[in-house]
Coordinates of C-alpha atoms in Angstrom, one line a residue:
Chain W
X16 CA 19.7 9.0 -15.5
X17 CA 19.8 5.4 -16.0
X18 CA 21.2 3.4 -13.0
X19 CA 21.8 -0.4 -12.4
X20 CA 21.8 -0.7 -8.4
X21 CA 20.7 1.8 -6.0
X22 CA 24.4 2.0 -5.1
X23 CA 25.4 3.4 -8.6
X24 CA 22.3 5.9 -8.0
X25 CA 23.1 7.3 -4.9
X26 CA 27.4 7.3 -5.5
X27 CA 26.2 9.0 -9.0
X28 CA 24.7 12.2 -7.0
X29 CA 27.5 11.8 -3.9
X30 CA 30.3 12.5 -6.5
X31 CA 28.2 15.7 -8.7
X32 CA 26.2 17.2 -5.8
X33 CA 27.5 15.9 -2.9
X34 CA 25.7 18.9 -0.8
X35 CA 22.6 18.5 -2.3
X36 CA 19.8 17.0 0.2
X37 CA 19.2 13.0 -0.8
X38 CA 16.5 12.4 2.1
X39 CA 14.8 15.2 4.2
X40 CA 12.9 13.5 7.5
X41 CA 11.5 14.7 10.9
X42 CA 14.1 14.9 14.2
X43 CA 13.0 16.7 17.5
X44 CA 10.3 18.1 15.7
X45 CA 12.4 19.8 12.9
X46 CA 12.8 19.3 9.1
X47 CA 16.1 17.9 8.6
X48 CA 18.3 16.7 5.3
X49 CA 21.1 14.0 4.7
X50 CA 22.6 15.3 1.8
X51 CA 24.0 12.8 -1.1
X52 CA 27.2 12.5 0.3
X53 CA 26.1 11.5 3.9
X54 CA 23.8 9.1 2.2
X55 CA 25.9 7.1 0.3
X56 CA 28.4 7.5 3.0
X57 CA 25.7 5.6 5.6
X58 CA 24.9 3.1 3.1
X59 CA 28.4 2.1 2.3
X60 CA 29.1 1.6 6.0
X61 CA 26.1 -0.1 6.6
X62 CA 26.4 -2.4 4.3
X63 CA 29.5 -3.7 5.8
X64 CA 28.1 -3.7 9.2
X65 CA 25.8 -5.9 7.6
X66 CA 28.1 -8.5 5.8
X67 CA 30.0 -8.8 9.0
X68 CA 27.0 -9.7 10.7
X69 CA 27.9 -7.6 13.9
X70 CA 25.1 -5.8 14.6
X71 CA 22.6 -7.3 13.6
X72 CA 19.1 -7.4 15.7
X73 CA 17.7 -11.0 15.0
X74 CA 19.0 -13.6 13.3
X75 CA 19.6 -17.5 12.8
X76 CA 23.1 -16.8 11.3
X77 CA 21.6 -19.6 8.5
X78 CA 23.4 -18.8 5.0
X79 CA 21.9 -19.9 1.8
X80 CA 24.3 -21.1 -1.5
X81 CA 27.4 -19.3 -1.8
X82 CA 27.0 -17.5 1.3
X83 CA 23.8 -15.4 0.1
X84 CA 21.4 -13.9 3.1
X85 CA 17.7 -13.8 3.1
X86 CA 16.8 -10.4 5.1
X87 CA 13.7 -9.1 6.0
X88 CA 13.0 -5.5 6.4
X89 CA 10.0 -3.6 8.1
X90 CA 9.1 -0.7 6.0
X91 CA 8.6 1.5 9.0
X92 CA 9.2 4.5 6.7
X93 CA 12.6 5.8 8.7
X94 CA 15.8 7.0 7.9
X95 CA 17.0 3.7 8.7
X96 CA 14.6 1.4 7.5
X97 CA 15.4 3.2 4.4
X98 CA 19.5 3.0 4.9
X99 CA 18.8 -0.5 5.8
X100 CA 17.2 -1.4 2.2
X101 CA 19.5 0.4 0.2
X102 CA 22.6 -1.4 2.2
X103 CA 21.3 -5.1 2.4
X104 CA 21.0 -4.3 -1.5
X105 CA 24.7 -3.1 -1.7
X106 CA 25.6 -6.1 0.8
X107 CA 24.1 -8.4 -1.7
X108 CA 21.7 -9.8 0.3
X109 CA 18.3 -11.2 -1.0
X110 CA 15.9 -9.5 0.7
X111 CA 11.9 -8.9 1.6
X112 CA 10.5 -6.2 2.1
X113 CA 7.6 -6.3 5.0
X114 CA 4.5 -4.2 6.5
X115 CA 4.6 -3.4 9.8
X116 CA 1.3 -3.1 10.4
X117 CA 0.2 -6.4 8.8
X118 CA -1.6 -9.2 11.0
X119 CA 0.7 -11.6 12.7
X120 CA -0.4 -14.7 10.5
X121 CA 0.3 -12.6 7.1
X122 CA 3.8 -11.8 8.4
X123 CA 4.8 -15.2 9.6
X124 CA 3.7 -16.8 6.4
X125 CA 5.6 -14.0 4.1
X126 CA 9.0 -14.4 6.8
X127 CA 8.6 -18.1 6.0
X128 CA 7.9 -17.9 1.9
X129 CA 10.7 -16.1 1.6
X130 CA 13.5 -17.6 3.5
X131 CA 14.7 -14.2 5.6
X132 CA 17.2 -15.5 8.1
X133 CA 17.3 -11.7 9.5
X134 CA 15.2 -9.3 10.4
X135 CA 16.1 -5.5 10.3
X136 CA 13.5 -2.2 10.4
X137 CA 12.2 -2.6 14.1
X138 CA 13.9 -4.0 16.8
X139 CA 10.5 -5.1 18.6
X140 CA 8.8 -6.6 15.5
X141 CA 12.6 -8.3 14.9
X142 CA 12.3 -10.0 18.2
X143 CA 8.4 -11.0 18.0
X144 CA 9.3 -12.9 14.6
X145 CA 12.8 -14.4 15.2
X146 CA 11.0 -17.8 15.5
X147 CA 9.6 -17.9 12.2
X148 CA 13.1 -17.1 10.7
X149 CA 14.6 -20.0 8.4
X150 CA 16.4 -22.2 10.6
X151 CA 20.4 -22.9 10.0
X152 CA 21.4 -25.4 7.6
X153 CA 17.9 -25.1 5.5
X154 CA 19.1 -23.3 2.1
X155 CA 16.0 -22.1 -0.3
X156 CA 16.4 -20.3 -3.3
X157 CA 18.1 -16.9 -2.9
X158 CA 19.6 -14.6 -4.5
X159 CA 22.0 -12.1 -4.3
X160 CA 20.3 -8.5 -5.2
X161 CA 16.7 -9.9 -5.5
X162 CA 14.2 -7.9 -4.1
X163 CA 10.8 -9.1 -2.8
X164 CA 7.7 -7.4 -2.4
X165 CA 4.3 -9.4 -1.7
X166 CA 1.3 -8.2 -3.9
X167 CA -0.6 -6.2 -1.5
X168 CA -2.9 -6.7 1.1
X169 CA -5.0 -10.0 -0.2
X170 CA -7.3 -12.8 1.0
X171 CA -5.5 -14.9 -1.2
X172 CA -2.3 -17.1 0.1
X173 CA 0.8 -14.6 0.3
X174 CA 2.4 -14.3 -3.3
X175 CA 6.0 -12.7 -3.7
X176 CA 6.8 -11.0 -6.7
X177 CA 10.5 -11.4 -7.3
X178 CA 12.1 -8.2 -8.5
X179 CA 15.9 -6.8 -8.5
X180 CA 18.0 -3.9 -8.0
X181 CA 18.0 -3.3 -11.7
X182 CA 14.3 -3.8 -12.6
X183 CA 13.4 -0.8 -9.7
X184 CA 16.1 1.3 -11.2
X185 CA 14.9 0.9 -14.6
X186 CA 11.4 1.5 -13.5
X187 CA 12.3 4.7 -11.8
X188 CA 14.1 5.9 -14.9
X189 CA 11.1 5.3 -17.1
X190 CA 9.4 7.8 -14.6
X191 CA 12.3 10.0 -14.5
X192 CA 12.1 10.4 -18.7
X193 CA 8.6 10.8 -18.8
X194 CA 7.7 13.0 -15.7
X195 CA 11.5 14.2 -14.9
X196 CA 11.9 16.5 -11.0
X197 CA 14.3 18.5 -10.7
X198 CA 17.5 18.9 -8.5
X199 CA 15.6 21.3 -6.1
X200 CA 12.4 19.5 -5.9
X201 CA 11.4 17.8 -3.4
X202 CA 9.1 14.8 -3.4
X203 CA 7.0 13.5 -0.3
X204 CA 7.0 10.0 0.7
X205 CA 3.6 9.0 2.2
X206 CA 3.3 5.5 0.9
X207 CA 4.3 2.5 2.4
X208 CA 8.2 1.4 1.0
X209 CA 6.9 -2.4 1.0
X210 CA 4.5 -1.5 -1.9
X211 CA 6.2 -1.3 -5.2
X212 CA 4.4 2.5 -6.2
X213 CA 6.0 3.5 -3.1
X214 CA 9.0 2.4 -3.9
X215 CA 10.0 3.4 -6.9
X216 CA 7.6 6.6 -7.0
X217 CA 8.1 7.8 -3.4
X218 CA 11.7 6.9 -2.7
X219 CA 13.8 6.0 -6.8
X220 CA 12.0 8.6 -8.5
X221 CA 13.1 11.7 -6.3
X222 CA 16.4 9.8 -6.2
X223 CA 17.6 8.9 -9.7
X224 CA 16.7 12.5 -10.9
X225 CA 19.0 13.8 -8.2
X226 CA 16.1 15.5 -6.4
X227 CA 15.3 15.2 -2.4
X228 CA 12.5 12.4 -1.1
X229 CA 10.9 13.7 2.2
X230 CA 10.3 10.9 4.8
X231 CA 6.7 11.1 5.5
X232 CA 5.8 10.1 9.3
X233 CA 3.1 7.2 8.8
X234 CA -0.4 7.9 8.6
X235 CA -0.5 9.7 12.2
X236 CA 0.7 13.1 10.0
X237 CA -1.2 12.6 7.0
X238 CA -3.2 15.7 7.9
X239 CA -0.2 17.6 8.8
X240 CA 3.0 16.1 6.7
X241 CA 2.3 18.2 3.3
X242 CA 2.6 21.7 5.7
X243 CA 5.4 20.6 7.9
X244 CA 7.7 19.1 4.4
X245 CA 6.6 22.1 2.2
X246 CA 6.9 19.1 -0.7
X247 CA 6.7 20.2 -4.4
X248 CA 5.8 16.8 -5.8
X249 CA 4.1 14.2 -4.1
X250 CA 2.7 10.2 -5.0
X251 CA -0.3 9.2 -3.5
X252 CA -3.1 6.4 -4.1
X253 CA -6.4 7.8 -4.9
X254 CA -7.5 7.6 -1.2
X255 CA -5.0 9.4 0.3
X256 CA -6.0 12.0 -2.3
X257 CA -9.7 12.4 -1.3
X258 CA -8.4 13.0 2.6
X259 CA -6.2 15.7 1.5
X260 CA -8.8 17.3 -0.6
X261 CA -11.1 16.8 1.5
X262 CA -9.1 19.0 4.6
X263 CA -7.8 21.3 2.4
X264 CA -4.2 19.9 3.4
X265 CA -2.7 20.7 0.0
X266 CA 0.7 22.5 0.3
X267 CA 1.0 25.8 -2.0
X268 CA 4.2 24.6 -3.3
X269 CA 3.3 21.2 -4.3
X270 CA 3.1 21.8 -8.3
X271 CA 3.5 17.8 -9.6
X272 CA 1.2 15.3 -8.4
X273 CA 1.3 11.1 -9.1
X274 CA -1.2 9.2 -9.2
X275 CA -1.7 5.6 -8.8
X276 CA -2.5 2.5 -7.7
X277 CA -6.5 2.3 -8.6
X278 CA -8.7 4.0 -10.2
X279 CA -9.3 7.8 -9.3
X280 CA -12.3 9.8 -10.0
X281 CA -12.4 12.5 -12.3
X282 CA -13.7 15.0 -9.3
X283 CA -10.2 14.3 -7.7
X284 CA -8.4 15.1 -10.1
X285 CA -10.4 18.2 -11.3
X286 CA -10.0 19.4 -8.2
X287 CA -6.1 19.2 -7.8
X288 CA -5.9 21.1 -11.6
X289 CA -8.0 23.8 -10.4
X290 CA -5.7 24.3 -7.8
X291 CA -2.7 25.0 -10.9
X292 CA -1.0 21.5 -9.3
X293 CA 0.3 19.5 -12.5
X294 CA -1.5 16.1 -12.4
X295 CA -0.3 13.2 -14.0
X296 CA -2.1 9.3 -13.9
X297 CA 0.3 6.4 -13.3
X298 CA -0.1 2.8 -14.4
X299 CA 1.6 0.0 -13.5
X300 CA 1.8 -3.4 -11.5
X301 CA 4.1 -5.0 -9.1
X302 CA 5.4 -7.5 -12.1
X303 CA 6.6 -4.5 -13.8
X304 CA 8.2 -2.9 -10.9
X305 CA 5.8 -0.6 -11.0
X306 CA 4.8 1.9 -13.4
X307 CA 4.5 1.0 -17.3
X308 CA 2.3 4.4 -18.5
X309 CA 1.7 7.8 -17.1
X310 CA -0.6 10.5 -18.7
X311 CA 1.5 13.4 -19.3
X312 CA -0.9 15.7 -21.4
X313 CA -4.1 17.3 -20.6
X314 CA -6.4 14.2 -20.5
X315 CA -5.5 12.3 -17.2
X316 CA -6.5 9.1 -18.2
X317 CA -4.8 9.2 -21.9
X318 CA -1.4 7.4 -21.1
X319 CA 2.3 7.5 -22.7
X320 CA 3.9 4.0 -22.8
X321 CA 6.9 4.5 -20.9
X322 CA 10.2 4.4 -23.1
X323 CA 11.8 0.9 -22.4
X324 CA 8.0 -1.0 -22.5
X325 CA 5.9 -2.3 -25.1
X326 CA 2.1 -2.8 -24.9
X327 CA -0.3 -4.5 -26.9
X328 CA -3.9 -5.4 -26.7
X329 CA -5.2 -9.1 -27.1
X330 CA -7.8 -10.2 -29.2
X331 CA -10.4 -9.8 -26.2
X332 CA -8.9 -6.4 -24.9
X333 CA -6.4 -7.6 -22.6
X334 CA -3.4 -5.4 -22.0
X335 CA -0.2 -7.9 -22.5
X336 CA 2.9 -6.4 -21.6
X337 CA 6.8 -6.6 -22.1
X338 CA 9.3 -4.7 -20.0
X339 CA 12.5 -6.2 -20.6
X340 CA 14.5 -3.9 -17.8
X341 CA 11.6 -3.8 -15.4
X342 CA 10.1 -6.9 -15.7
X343 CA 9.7 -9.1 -12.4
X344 CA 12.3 -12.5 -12.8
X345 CA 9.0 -14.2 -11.6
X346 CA 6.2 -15.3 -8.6
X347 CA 9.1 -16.4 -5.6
X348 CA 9.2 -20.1 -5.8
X349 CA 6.2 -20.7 -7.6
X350 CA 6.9 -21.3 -11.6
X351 CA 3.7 -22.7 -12.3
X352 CA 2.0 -19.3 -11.2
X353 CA 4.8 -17.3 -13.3
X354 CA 4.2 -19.9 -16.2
X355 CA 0.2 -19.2 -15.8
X356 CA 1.1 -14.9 -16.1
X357 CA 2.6 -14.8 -19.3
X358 CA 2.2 -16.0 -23.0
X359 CA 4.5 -16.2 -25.8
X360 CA 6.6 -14.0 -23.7
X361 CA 4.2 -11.4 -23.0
X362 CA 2.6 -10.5 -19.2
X363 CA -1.0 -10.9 -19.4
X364 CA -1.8 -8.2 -17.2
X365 CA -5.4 -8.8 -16.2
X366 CA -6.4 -5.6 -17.0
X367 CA -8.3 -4.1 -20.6
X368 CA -7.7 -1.1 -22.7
X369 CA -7.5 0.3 -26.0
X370 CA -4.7 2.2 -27.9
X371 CA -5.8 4.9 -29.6
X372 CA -4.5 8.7 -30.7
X373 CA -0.9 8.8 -30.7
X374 CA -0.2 5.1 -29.1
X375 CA -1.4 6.2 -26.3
X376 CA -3.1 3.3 -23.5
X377 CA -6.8 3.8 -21.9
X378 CA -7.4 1.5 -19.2
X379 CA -10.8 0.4 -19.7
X380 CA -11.7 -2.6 -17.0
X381 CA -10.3 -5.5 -15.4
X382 CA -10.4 -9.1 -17.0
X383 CA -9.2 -10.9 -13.8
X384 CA -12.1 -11.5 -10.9
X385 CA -10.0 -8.9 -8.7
X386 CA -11.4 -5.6 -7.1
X387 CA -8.6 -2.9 -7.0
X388 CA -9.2 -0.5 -4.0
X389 CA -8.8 3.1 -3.8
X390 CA -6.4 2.4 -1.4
X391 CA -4.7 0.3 -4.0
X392 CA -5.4 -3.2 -2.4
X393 CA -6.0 -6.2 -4.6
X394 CA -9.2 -8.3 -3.3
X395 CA -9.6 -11.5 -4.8
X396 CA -12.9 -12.0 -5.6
X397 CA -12.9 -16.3 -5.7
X398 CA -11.4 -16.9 -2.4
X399 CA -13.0 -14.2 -0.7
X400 CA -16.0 -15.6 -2.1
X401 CA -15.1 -19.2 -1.2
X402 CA -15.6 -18.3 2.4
X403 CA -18.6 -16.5 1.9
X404 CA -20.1 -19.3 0.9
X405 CA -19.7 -21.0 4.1
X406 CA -21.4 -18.3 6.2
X407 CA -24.1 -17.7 3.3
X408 CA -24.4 -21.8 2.8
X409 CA -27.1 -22.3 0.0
X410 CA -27.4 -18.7 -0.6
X411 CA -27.2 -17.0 -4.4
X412 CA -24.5 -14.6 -3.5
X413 CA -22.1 -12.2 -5.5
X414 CA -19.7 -9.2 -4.1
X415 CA -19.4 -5.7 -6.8
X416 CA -17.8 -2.8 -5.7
X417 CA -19.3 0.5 -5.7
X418 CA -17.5 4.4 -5.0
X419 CA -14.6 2.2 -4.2
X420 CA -16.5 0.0 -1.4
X421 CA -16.7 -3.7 -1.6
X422 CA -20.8 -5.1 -1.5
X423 CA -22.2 -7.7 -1.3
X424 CA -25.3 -8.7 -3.3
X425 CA -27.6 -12.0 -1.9
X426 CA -30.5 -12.8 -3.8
X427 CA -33.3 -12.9 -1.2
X428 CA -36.2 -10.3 0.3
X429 CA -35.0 -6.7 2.1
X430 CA -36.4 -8.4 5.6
X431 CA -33.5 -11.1 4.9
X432 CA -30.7 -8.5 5.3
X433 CA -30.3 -8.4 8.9
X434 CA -30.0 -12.0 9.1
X435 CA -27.3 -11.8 6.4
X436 CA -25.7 -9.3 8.3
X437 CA -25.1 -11.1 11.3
X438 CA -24.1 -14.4 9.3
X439 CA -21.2 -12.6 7.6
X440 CA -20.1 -10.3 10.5
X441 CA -17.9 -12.8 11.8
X442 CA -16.0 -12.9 9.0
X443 CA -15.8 -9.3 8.6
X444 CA -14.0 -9.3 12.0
X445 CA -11.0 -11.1 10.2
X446 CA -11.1 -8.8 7.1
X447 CA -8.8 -5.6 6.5
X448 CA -11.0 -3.1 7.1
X449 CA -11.0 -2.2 3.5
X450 CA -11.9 -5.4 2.3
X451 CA -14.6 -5.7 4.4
X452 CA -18.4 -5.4 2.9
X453 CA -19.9 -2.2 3.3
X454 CA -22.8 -2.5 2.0
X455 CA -25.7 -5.2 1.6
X456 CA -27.6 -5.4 -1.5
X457 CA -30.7 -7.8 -1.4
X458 CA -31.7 -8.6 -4.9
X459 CA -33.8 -10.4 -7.2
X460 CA -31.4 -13.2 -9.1
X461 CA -27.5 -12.7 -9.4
X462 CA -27.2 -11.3 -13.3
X463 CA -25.0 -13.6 -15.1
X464 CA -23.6 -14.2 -18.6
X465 CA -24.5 -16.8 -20.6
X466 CA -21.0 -18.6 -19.4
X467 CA -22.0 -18.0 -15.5
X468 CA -20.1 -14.9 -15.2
X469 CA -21.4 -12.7 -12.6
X470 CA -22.4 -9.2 -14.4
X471 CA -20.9 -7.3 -11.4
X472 CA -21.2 -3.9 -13.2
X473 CA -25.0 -4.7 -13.3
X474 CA -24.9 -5.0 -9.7
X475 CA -23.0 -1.9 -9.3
X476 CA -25.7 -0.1 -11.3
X477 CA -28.2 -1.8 -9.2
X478 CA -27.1 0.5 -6.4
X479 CA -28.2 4.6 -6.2
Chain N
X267 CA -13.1 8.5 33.9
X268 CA -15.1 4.8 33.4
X269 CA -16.0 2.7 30.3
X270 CA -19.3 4.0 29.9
X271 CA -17.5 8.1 29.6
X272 CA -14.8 6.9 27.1
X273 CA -17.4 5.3 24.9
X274 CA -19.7 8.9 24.9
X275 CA -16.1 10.7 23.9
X276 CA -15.4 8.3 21.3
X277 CA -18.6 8.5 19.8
X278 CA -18.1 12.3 20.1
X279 CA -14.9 12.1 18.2
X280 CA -16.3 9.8 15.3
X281 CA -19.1 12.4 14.8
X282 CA -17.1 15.3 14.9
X283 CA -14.2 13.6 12.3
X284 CA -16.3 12.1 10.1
X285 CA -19.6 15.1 9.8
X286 CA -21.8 12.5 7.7
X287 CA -22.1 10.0 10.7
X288 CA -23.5 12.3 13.0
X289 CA -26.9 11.0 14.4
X290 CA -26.0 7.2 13.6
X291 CA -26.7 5.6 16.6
X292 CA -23.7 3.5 17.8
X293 CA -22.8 1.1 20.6
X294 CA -19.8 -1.1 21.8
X295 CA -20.8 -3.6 19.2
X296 CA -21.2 -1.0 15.9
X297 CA -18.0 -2.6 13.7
X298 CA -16.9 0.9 13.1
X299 CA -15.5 0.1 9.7
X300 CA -18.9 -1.5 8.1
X301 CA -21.5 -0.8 10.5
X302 CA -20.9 3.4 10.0
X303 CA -18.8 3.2 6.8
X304 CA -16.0 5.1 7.8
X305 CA -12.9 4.6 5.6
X306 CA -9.7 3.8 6.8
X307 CA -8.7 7.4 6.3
X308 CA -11.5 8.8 8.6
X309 CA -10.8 5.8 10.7
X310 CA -6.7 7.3 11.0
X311 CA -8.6 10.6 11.9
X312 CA -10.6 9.2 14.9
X313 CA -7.6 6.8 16.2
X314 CA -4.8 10.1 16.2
X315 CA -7.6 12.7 17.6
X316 CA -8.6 10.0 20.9
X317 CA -4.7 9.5 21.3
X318 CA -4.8 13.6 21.6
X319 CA -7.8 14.2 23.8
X320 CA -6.6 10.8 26.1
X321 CA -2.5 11.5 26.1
X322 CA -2.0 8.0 25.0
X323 CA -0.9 6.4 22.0
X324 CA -2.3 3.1 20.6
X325 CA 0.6 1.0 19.1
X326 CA 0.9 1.0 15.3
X327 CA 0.1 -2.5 15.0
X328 CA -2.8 -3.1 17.4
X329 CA -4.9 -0.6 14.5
X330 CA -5.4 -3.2 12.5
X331 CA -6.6 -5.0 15.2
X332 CA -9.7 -2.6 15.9
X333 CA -12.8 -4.1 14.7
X334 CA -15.7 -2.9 17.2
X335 CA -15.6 0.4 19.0
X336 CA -15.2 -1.7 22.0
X337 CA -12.2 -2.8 20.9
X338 CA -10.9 1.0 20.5
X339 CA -12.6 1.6 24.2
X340 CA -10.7 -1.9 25.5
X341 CA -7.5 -0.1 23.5
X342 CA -7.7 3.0 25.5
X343 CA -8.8 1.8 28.7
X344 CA -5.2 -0.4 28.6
X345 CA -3.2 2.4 27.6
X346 CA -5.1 4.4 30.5
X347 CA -4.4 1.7 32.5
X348 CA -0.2 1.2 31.9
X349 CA -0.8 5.1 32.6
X350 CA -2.5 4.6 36.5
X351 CA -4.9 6.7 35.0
X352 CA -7.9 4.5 34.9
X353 CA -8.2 1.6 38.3

């Protein structure tokens, strides 16, 4: 079904099957549901709590034009952090949507960008950040119903990617048409609800099909969330695959799997087939409200344009996009950035492919100097290069990625490496841990093109 | 229980969660996440089975915080601590 807000989604299913379970989460150690009803129910009252401003935890009480409120949300991943989104939606608030587990510094600077005057999700995180709120009288840019999620974890200054109600709706029917659940399926959410894959295929997807989404626990259950939710269909990033693989933690109910994110290798996927699981490839990007193409036949990596997007290739094998009901309204208060992503009205998407049988899209590299992680984490490879430089002053120096690990390449002798070790190791110390270099590659010179380019692929090949 | 006992069952747990470690040597300084390439999945592993074996539980947020496998001895020596379980 196609839906506008997430308001018109959820009442959609409250007034058909008002029994039927929306959400199914963990309470004293039991599976339990909120049907469609309840749900819609909760949000509707929420919301109002919310516009009167009675309850809520933090909060300057600072309005922006016409009354519009900026609200930040901590994805904790609970039945109310959840209740919370879907309400400050309905409330029309602007809102932002934040990781809890992000470093203080990334989560003052996102509070700031994007003007929340509230916080909501976690009542201790609410109270650690109410100083970084937007003060009263101070009225940026907001607007009712937009949604904002920050690209994910980068060494790059925060960007927010401004999206709405209607573009995540849109999204999640193009997923619904392609790869459509049904009524009694149930789909496990074990991504974070700040990312936009999680978003709209953990928590809209389930939800616009009128189909359950379980609740995963956070990343203390991974091992044991697919046995105690007995999902049938489940989202995950590539990593989160290879654990579950890896443990045999694959439910025998689970018969639809979605992947996305980053690149997954074809072991993973070959595995989860042999197992009679129904795999299907996502791809997408935060601009897009996530996903733009999913593989839907045998060939994982052979992907179907989803119905309401169109997709060519430039000249030098860009993918350029446009997604008129699931396209971002732009980078949050940054025009010259959203001016820089498209042309002629088209997103230049970074990435490179090739349309072939059947109009269907194969991702074959990326154009822009980013590293996507398994995890799904965007590094970007000029800043985090910039500050190698000043810990590897005067050094030739170039980072490649390799089985999904960020490395580092120095030209200079093996006896070097130590020292180049220790140099960077400070560094690393400020690093995600994903992000981090893993491994040390002392080479002759840096391959380049005839432009300068680094040839990271040579690198990469470099490396047994 | 000391410093010096938490450390030997920490290294104990890494080994035993993530097989391919086993016989790395390690030490308060090893950066667990470069040093013995454990990814952050096995790293979720070895956090969840210490907070077992020591009753404790590391706040969400102070994960990301964990660099050094000092600083995941330091993070359950201060929740042994709030505990009275450790002077």
């Amino acid at each position: 079904m196609r839906f506008g807000s997430f308001s018109e989604m959820t009442g959609y299913y409250a007034e058909r099957t008002p029994d039927s379970p929306a959400l199914v989460f963990e309470e004293g150690g039991s599976v339990k549901a909120l049907s469609f009803s309840a749900f819609h129910g909760r949000i509707r009252e929420r919301a109002e709590e919310l516009k009167s401003a009675a309850v809520l935890g933090a909060g300057s009480g600072a309005e922006g034009p016409a009354g519009v409120r900026c609200v930040g949300v901590f994805c904790t991943g609970s039945l109310d952090c959840v209740v919370d989104i879907l309400a400050a939606a309905r409330a029309g608030f602007q809102q932002v949507l934040l990781d809890p587990m992000a470093s203080d510094e990334l989560l003052k600077e996102q509070i700031g960008l994007s003007g929340a005057d509230m916080l909501l999700g976690d009542e201790d995180l609410a109270e650690e950040f109410e100083e970084f709120l937007r003060p009263a009288g101070q009225a940026p840019d907001l607007k009712a119903g937009r949604i904002l999620f920050f690209t994910s974890g980068t060494t790059a200054s925060a960007r927010a990617v401004a999206l709405s109600e209607a573009s995540l709706c849109c999204s999640a029917y193009n997923g619904g048409s392609l790869l459509p659940l049904d009524p009694s399926d149930r789909l496990l959410l074990m991504l974070p609800l700040n990312h936009v894959f999680g978003f709209v295929c953990g928590l809209l997807w389930p939800l616009s099909c009128g189909a359950s989404a379980a609740l995963g626990r956070g990343p203390r259950h991974y091992a044991d969330d697919m046995a105690f939710f007995r999902p049938t269909a489940v989202s995950l990033v590539p990593l989160l695959l290879g654990f579950l693989l890896k443990n045999g933690l694959l439910n025998e109910e689970l018969r639809l799997m979605l992947i996305g994110a980053g690149e997954c290798p074809p072991a993973l996927i070959r595995a989860v087939k042999d197992k009679g699981i129904r795999v299907s490839f996502g791809y997408g990007l935060t601009e897009t409200s996530s996903g733009l193409a999913l593989s839907l036949g045998d060939d994982p990596y052979a992907l179907t344009v989803c119905p309401d997007d169109e997709i060519r290739i430039a000249s030098d094998g860009e993918i350029m996009v446009r997604a008129p009901g699931s396209m971002m309204e732009g980078y949050y208060r940054d025009p010259e950035a959203t001016a820089r992503a498209f042309s002629d009205g088209w997103l230049m998407t970074g990435d490179l492919g090739l349309i072939g049988e059947g109009g269907r899209l194969w991702i074959t590299g990326r154009k822009k100097d980013i590293f996507v992680l398994p995890d799904g984490t965007k590094v970007y490879l000029p800043e985090y290069e910039a500050k190698l430089s000043e810990v590897l002053a005067g050094r030739d120096f170039a980072l490649f990625m390799k089985d999904g690990a960020v490395c580092l390449a120095v030209s200079g002798g093996k006896s070097e490496e130590d020292g180049i070790a220790e140099a960077v190791l400070p560094l690393m110390k400020t690093l995600p841990r994903g992000q981090q270099i893993r491994r040390i590659l002392m080479t002759g010179a840096i391959p380049r093109t005839a432009t300068g380019k680094v040839r990271r692929w040579a690198l990469a090949e470099e490396v047994n | 229980m000391n410093r010096e006992e938490i450390l030997k069952k920490t290294v104990e747990v890494i080994y035993e969660c993530v097989p391919e470690m086993e016989g790395t040597e390690l030490s308060e300084e090893s950066v667990i996440n470069t040093d013995t390439a454990i990814d952050s999945m096995g790293f979720t592993m070895v956090i969840c089975r210490l907070e077992g074996i020591f009753g404790i539980k590391i706040p969400d947020r102070q994960w990301t915080k964990l660099s050094t496998l000092g600083d995941v001895i330091s993070a359950i020596e201060k929740q042994l601590k709030k505990q009275g379980r450790l002077a």
